[in-house]
């Protein structure tokens, strides 16, 4: 007989429980929000709902991301990615003929998902395609103001994508200018210069990229400001406090490869102390959570966006 076996098993169970709690806390710090437990009213894992088409995953998304994609980057509740994709696509498809025109990109990060907008107008002009995404974003935000989403925190527009190099980011920064100049969602005075800020989220960046975060930010800002001056003859200046437009740059990991996805949106879509974060789409945003890590940097020397940044 070994009377100590029961105590040893109890100690092992307690150790495993502590390890699990530590893993949960690490996940909260990385995501910048509290994990949802059963006591919070959230199901432990989302279940597939028969009869409701989720959409098709894009298993060739790596090639698309290299060439440049358009779509929507979703930030949602932990382990609610598929449910969030479903409610976002339902809003985006509202008023359409019922056909789902979105491809799903599976990201390596929990609490994030990406939809590719596969709608192509006649002629497939880039400006028209960008405007489709921006108009859809505008309708989505207006819809959420009337009836908030349940599982989706924020959705940001994706108008360009590229590999993680300074030269590629500078080139993609240039291509964002045409959207600002031509899209109706930007109501700033187009006869004068504009003020802009670059909001950077580097979640999942490897250590070799950590030292060049600011170089990435500066590359996007340089491309955007140079192209704006070339296209309009006016100046685009950095203003972190009261920008007219915000250029978003997010790192995503797909099939163990890192990419940058870029978008731009008017500051009227923002909220939060930094005035750079997109408004929450949830009917009731969670108020509990751990203090977020200092992960998001903004163009302007060593300026850092404090407080509410992208999850």
Short mmCIF file of C-alpha atoms in Angstrom, two decimals:
data_model
loop_
_atom_site.label_atom_id
_atom_site.label_comp_id
_atom_site.label_asym_id
_atom_site.label_seq_id
_atom_site.Cartn_x
_atom_site.Cartn_y
_atom_site.Cartn_z
CA UNK A 1 0.00 0.00 0.00
CA UNK A 2 1.18 3.54 -0.79
CA UNK A 3 -0.93 6.00 1.21
CA UNK A 4 1.01 8.92 -0.28
CA UNK A 5 -0.27 8.22 -3.83
CA UNK A 6 -3.47 10.16 -3.24
CA UNK A 7 -1.60 13.24 -2.05
CA UNK A 8 0.85 13.02 -4.97
CA UNK A 9 -2.04 12.89 -7.46
CA UNK A 10 -3.69 15.88 -5.77
CA UNK A 11 -0.44 17.86 -5.96
CA UNK A 12 -0.07 16.99 -9.67
CA UNK A 13 -3.63 18.12 -10.41
CA UNK A 14 -3.03 21.39 -8.58
CA UNK A 15 0.19 21.96 -10.52
CA UNK A 16 -1.57 21.35 -13.87
CA UNK A 17 -4.36 23.73 -12.83
CA UNK A 18 -1.83 26.46 -11.99
CA UNK A 19 -0.06 25.93 -15.31
CA UNK A 20 -3.37 26.25 -17.18
CA UNK A 21 -4.15 29.50 -15.37
CA UNK A 22 -0.72 30.86 -16.26
CA UNK A 23 -1.29 30.01 -19.93
CA UNK A 24 -4.65 31.80 -19.84
CA UNK A 25 -3.10 34.90 -18.32
CA UNK A 26 -0.36 34.90 -20.99
CA UNK A 27 -3.04 34.66 -23.69
CA UNK A 28 -4.91 37.60 -22.12
CA UNK A 29 -1.78 39.74 -22.15
CA UNK A 30 -1.11 38.93 -25.80
CA UNK A 31 -4.69 39.62 -26.91
CA UNK A 32 -5.21 42.65 -24.67
CA UNK A 33 -8.52 41.41 -23.27
CA UNK A 34 -9.96 38.98 -20.72
CA UNK A 35 -10.79 35.46 -21.86
CA UNK A 36 -14.48 34.67 -21.78
CA UNK A 37 -15.41 31.88 -19.38
CA UNK A 38 -18.59 29.86 -18.95
CA UNK A 39 -19.54 32.14 -16.05
CA UNK A 40 -19.54 35.06 -18.50
CA UNK A 41 -22.29 33.40 -20.53
CA UNK A 42 -20.08 32.35 -23.44
CA UNK A 43 -20.05 28.80 -24.74
CA UNK A 44 -16.74 26.95 -24.17
CA UNK A 45 -16.34 26.35 -27.90
CA UNK A 46 -18.42 27.45 -30.85
CA UNK A 47 -20.42 24.75 -32.60
CA UNK A 48 -21.15 24.41 -36.29
CA UNK A 49 -24.74 25.36 -37.10
CA UNK A 50 -26.17 23.16 -39.88
CA UNK A 51 -27.87 24.96 -42.72
CA UNK A 52 -25.90 28.19 -42.32
CA UNK A 53 -23.20 28.66 -44.95
CA UNK A 54 -20.03 30.03 -43.42
CA UNK A 55 -18.12 30.45 -46.67
CA UNK A 56 -15.06 28.82 -48.15
CA UNK A 57 -11.56 28.97 -46.78
CA UNK A 58 -8.92 30.31 -49.17
CA UNK A 59 -6.14 27.74 -48.99
CA UNK A 60 -4.21 29.58 -51.71
CA UNK A 61 -4.34 32.84 -49.74
CA UNK A 62 -0.54 33.07 -49.52
CA UNK A 63 -0.29 33.78 -53.24
CA UNK A 64 -3.12 36.32 -53.03
CA UNK A 65 -1.50 38.12 -50.10
CA UNK A 66 1.78 38.39 -51.98
CA UNK A 67 0.02 40.03 -54.94
CA UNK A 68 -2.32 42.22 -52.89
CA UNK A 69 -5.80 41.60 -51.50
CA UNK A 70 -8.87 43.56 -50.45
CA UNK A 71 -11.14 42.63 -47.62
CA UNK A 72 -11.76 42.98 -43.91
CA UNK A 73 -9.66 42.22 -40.83
CA UNK A 74 -11.84 41.06 -37.95
CA UNK A 75 -11.06 41.21 -34.23
CA UNK A 76 -13.44 39.15 -32.16
CA UNK A 77 -13.97 37.24 -28.95
CA UNK A 78 -11.53 34.47 -28.17
CA UNK A 79 -12.53 31.15 -29.82
CA UNK A 80 -15.44 32.84 -31.61
CA UNK A 81 -13.74 33.37 -34.96
CA UNK A 82 -16.20 31.37 -37.08
CA UNK A 83 -19.24 32.88 -35.37
CA UNK A 84 -17.80 36.36 -35.87
CA UNK A 85 -17.11 35.65 -39.56
CA UNK A 86 -20.70 34.52 -39.96
CA UNK A 87 -22.26 37.62 -38.39
CA UNK A 88 -19.97 39.97 -40.32
CA UNK A 89 -20.68 38.29 -43.68
CA UNK A 90 -24.41 38.39 -42.96
CA UNK A 91 -24.21 42.16 -42.46
CA UNK A 92 -22.00 42.65 -45.53
CA UNK A 93 -24.33 40.51 -47.66
CA UNK A 94 -27.47 42.32 -46.46
CA UNK A 95 -29.47 43.57 -49.42
CA UNK A 96 -27.50 41.45 -51.89
CA UNK A 97 -28.74 38.49 -53.89
CA UNK A 98 -27.81 36.05 -51.13
CA UNK A 99 -24.59 34.80 -52.72
CA UNK A 100 -21.59 34.83 -50.40
CA UNK A 101 -18.79 36.66 -52.21
CA UNK A 102 -16.20 36.43 -49.46
CA UNK A 103 -13.26 34.08 -49.02
CA UNK A 104 -12.00 33.23 -45.53
CA UNK A 105 -8.31 33.40 -44.64
CA UNK A 106 -7.35 31.28 -41.66
CA UNK A 107 -4.98 33.24 -39.42
CA UNK A 108 -2.63 31.73 -36.87
CA UNK A 109 -3.83 34.11 -34.13
CA UNK A 110 -6.82 33.51 -31.87
CA UNK A 111 -9.37 36.30 -31.76
CA UNK A 112 -8.66 37.39 -35.35
CA UNK A 113 -9.96 36.46 -38.79
CA UNK A 114 -9.82 37.88 -42.29
CA UNK A 115 -12.32 38.01 -45.14
CA UNK A 116 -11.25 38.55 -48.73
CA UNK A 117 -13.72 40.56 -50.80
CA UNK A 118 -13.95 38.65 -54.09
CA UNK A 119 -16.45 40.98 -55.73
CA UNK A 120 -15.08 42.37 -58.98
CA UNK A 121 -16.83 45.19 -60.85
CA UNK A 122 -16.78 45.40 -64.63
CA UNK A 123 -13.27 46.36 -65.66
CA UNK A 124 -11.89 45.58 -62.19
CA UNK A 125 -10.43 49.07 -61.66
CA UNK A 126 -8.50 49.26 -58.37
CA UNK A 127 -10.17 52.53 -57.32
CA UNK A 128 -13.61 51.01 -57.84
CA UNK A 129 -12.67 47.87 -55.90
CA UNK A 130 -11.31 49.97 -53.03
CA UNK A 131 -14.49 52.02 -52.99
CA UNK A 132 -16.59 48.84 -52.76
CA UNK A 133 -14.71 47.84 -49.59
CA UNK A 134 -14.98 51.33 -48.07
CA UNK A 135 -18.70 51.65 -48.81
CA UNK A 136 -19.30 48.19 -47.33
CA UNK A 137 -17.35 49.22 -44.22
CA UNK A 138 -19.44 52.35 -43.92
CA UNK A 139 -22.69 50.35 -44.13
CA UNK A 140 -21.38 47.83 -41.60
CA UNK A 141 -20.57 50.54 -39.06
CA UNK A 142 -23.92 52.26 -39.57
CA UNK A 143 -25.69 48.92 -39.12
CA UNK A 144 -23.75 48.21 -35.91
CA UNK A 145 -24.76 51.58 -34.46
CA UNK A 146 -28.40 50.56 -34.79
CA UNK A 147 -27.96 46.90 -33.85
CA UNK A 148 -24.56 45.97 -32.39
CA UNK A 149 -22.79 42.72 -33.16
CA UNK A 150 -22.49 40.01 -30.51
CA UNK A 151 -19.05 38.57 -31.06
CA UNK A 152 -17.14 41.08 -33.19
CA UNK A 153 -15.14 43.86 -31.56
CA UNK A 154 -13.82 45.69 -34.61
CA UNK A 155 -13.53 45.31 -38.37
CA UNK A 156 -10.93 47.27 -40.31
CA UNK A 157 -10.67 47.65 -44.10
CA UNK A 158 -7.87 45.85 -45.95
CA UNK A 159 -6.96 47.55 -49.23
CA UNK A 160 -3.40 46.30 -49.76
CA UNK A 161 -1.14 43.47 -48.61
CA UNK A 162 2.51 42.58 -49.02
CA UNK A 163 5.50 40.73 -47.60
CA UNK A 164 7.33 42.18 -44.60
CA UNK A 165 9.90 44.42 -46.28
CA UNK A 166 10.40 48.18 -46.17
CA UNK A 167 10.34 48.56 -49.96
CA UNK A 168 7.07 46.63 -50.29
CA UNK A 169 5.46 48.65 -47.50
CA UNK A 170 6.52 51.95 -49.05
CA UNK A 171 5.02 50.90 -52.40
CA UNK A 172 1.74 49.80 -50.78
CA UNK A 173 1.61 53.03 -48.79
CA UNK A 174 1.63 54.88 -52.11
CA UNK A 175 -1.29 52.85 -53.43
CA UNK A 176 -3.50 53.84 -50.49
CA UNK A 177 -3.51 57.46 -51.64
CA UNK A 178 -5.85 56.85 -54.58
CA UNK A 179 -8.52 55.59 -52.17
CA UNK A 180 -8.29 58.76 -50.06
CA UNK A 181 -8.48 60.97 -53.15
CA UNK A 182 -11.33 59.17 -54.94
CA UNK A 183 -13.55 57.58 -52.26
CA UNK A 184 -16.63 59.44 -51.04
CA UNK A 185 -16.17 58.25 -47.43
CA UNK A 186 -13.35 60.77 -46.95
CA UNK A 187 -15.06 64.12 -46.44
CA UNK A 188 -11.95 66.20 -45.71
CA UNK A 189 -11.28 69.30 -47.78
CA UNK A 190 -9.56 67.92 -50.87
CA UNK A 191 -8.37 71.38 -51.89
CA UNK A 192 -5.98 71.55 -48.97
CA UNK A 193 -3.44 69.16 -47.50
CA UNK A 194 -4.34 66.38 -45.08
CA UNK A 195 -3.09 65.23 -41.70
CA UNK A 196 -2.55 61.51 -41.17
CA UNK A 197 -1.22 58.96 -38.69
CA UNK A 198 0.05 55.42 -39.13
CA UNK A 199 -1.34 52.88 -36.65
CA UNK A 200 0.85 49.78 -36.49
CA UNK A 201 -0.01 46.44 -34.88
CA UNK A 202 2.81 43.92 -34.88
CA UNK A 203 1.20 40.98 -33.15
CA UNK A 204 3.13 37.80 -33.87
CA UNK A 205 6.23 39.50 -35.30
CA UNK A 206 9.34 37.39 -34.85
CA UNK A 207 12.26 38.72 -32.84
CA UNK A 208 14.25 39.50 -35.98
CA UNK A 209 11.53 42.01 -36.96
CA UNK A 210 11.19 43.67 -33.55
CA UNK A 211 14.08 46.05 -34.17
CA UNK A 212 12.68 47.41 -37.43
CA UNK A 213 9.12 48.20 -36.41
CA UNK A 214 9.72 51.92 -36.72
CA UNK A 215 11.40 51.40 -40.09
CA UNK A 216 8.22 49.67 -41.30
CA UNK A 217 6.11 52.57 -40.01
CA UNK A 218 8.35 55.19 -41.59
CA UNK A 219 8.33 53.32 -44.93
CA UNK A 220 4.52 53.40 -45.09
CA UNK A 221 4.39 57.06 -44.04
CA UNK A 222 7.00 58.05 -46.63
CA UNK A 223 5.21 56.24 -49.44
CA UNK A 224 1.85 57.74 -48.48
CA UNK A 225 3.07 61.34 -48.08
CA UNK A 226 5.23 61.30 -51.24
CA UNK A 227 2.45 59.88 -53.39
CA UNK A 228 -0.13 62.30 -51.98
CA UNK A 229 2.12 65.24 -52.86
CA UNK A 230 2.76 63.80 -56.33
CA UNK A 231 -0.90 63.11 -57.05
CA UNK A 232 -2.49 66.26 -55.62
CA UNK A 233 0.31 68.83 -55.36
CA UNK A 234 -0.59 69.20 -51.67
CA UNK A 235 1.11 68.07 -48.49
CA UNK A 236 0.30 65.16 -46.18
CA UNK A 237 1.68 65.78 -42.71
CA UNK A 238 1.82 63.54 -39.65
CA UNK A 239 -0.54 64.52 -36.83
CA UNK A 240 -1.00 61.99 -34.04
CA UNK A 241 -3.59 63.97 -32.10
CA UNK A 242 -6.02 65.17 -34.75
CA UNK A 243 -5.45 63.31 -38.03
CA UNK A 244 -7.89 63.49 -40.92
CA UNK A 245 -7.15 59.91 -41.95
CA UNK A 246 -5.57 56.89 -40.28
CA UNK A 247 -3.41 54.41 -42.16
CA UNK A 248 -3.57 50.99 -40.49
CA UNK A 249 -0.78 48.43 -40.82
CA UNK A 250 -1.33 44.98 -39.29
CA UNK A 251 0.92 41.96 -39.24
CA UNK A 252 -0.87 38.66 -39.91
CA UNK A 253 0.47 35.12 -40.00
CA UNK A 254 -0.89 32.77 -42.68
CA UNK A 255 0.41 29.25 -43.25
CA UNK A 256 3.45 30.05 -41.10
CA UNK A 257 4.32 33.06 -43.24
CA UNK A 258 4.13 36.69 -42.16
CA UNK A 259 2.40 39.41 -44.21
CA UNK A 260 1.38 43.01 -43.73
CA UNK A 261 -2.16 44.13 -44.52
CA UNK A 262 -2.83 47.84 -44.96
CA UNK A 263 -5.93 49.97 -44.92
CA UNK A 264 -6.98 53.59 -44.54
CA UNK A 265 -10.07 55.15 -42.99
CA UNK A 266 -11.34 58.59 -41.94
CA UNK A 267 -10.80 59.69 -38.36
CA UNK A 268 -14.57 60.01 -37.96
CA UNK A 269 -14.64 56.21 -37.75
CA UNK A 270 -12.37 56.27 -34.69
CA UNK A 271 -12.80 56.34 -30.95
CA UNK A 272 -10.65 56.06 -27.84
CA UNK A 273 -8.10 58.29 -26.16
CA UNK A 274 -5.68 58.07 -29.06
CA UNK A 275 -8.43 58.84 -31.62
CA UNK A 276 -6.91 56.20 -33.89
CA UNK A 277 -8.87 53.07 -32.96
CA UNK A 278 -11.94 52.07 -34.93
CA UNK A 279 -15.23 52.20 -33.06
CA UNK A 280 -16.36 48.96 -31.46
CA UNK A 281 -19.16 47.16 -33.31
CA UNK A 282 -20.39 45.22 -30.28
CA UNK A 283 -23.73 45.94 -28.69
CA UNK A 284 -21.99 45.89 -25.31
CA UNK A 285 -18.19 45.93 -25.36
CA UNK A 286 -16.55 43.97 -22.50
CA UNK A 287 -15.32 46.21 -19.70
CA UNK A 288 -13.13 43.64 -17.94
CA UNK A 289 -9.66 42.74 -19.11
CA UNK A 290 -6.01 42.79 -18.28
CA UNK A 291 -3.82 45.78 -18.94
CA UNK A 292 -2.69 45.56 -22.54
CA UNK A 293 0.98 45.35 -23.42
CA UNK A 294 2.66 48.23 -25.19
CA UNK A 295 2.43 46.73 -28.71
CA UNK A 296 1.08 49.39 -31.03
CA UNK A 297 3.30 52.13 -32.38
CA UNK A 298 2.44 55.19 -34.36
CA UNK A 299 4.36 57.17 -36.94
CA UNK A 300 6.12 60.15 -35.43
CA UNK A 301 9.55 59.35 -33.98
CA UNK A 302 9.16 57.23 -30.88
CA UNK A 303 5.51 58.06 -30.40
CA UNK A 304 3.41 55.20 -29.07
CA UNK A 305 -0.36 54.79 -29.09
CA UNK A 306 -1.36 54.23 -25.48
CA UNK A 307 -4.58 52.73 -24.21
CA UNK A 308 -7.13 51.35 -26.65
CA UNK A 309 -5.19 49.95 -29.59
CA UNK A 310 -6.12 47.07 -31.91
CA UNK A 311 -6.54 43.83 -30.03
#
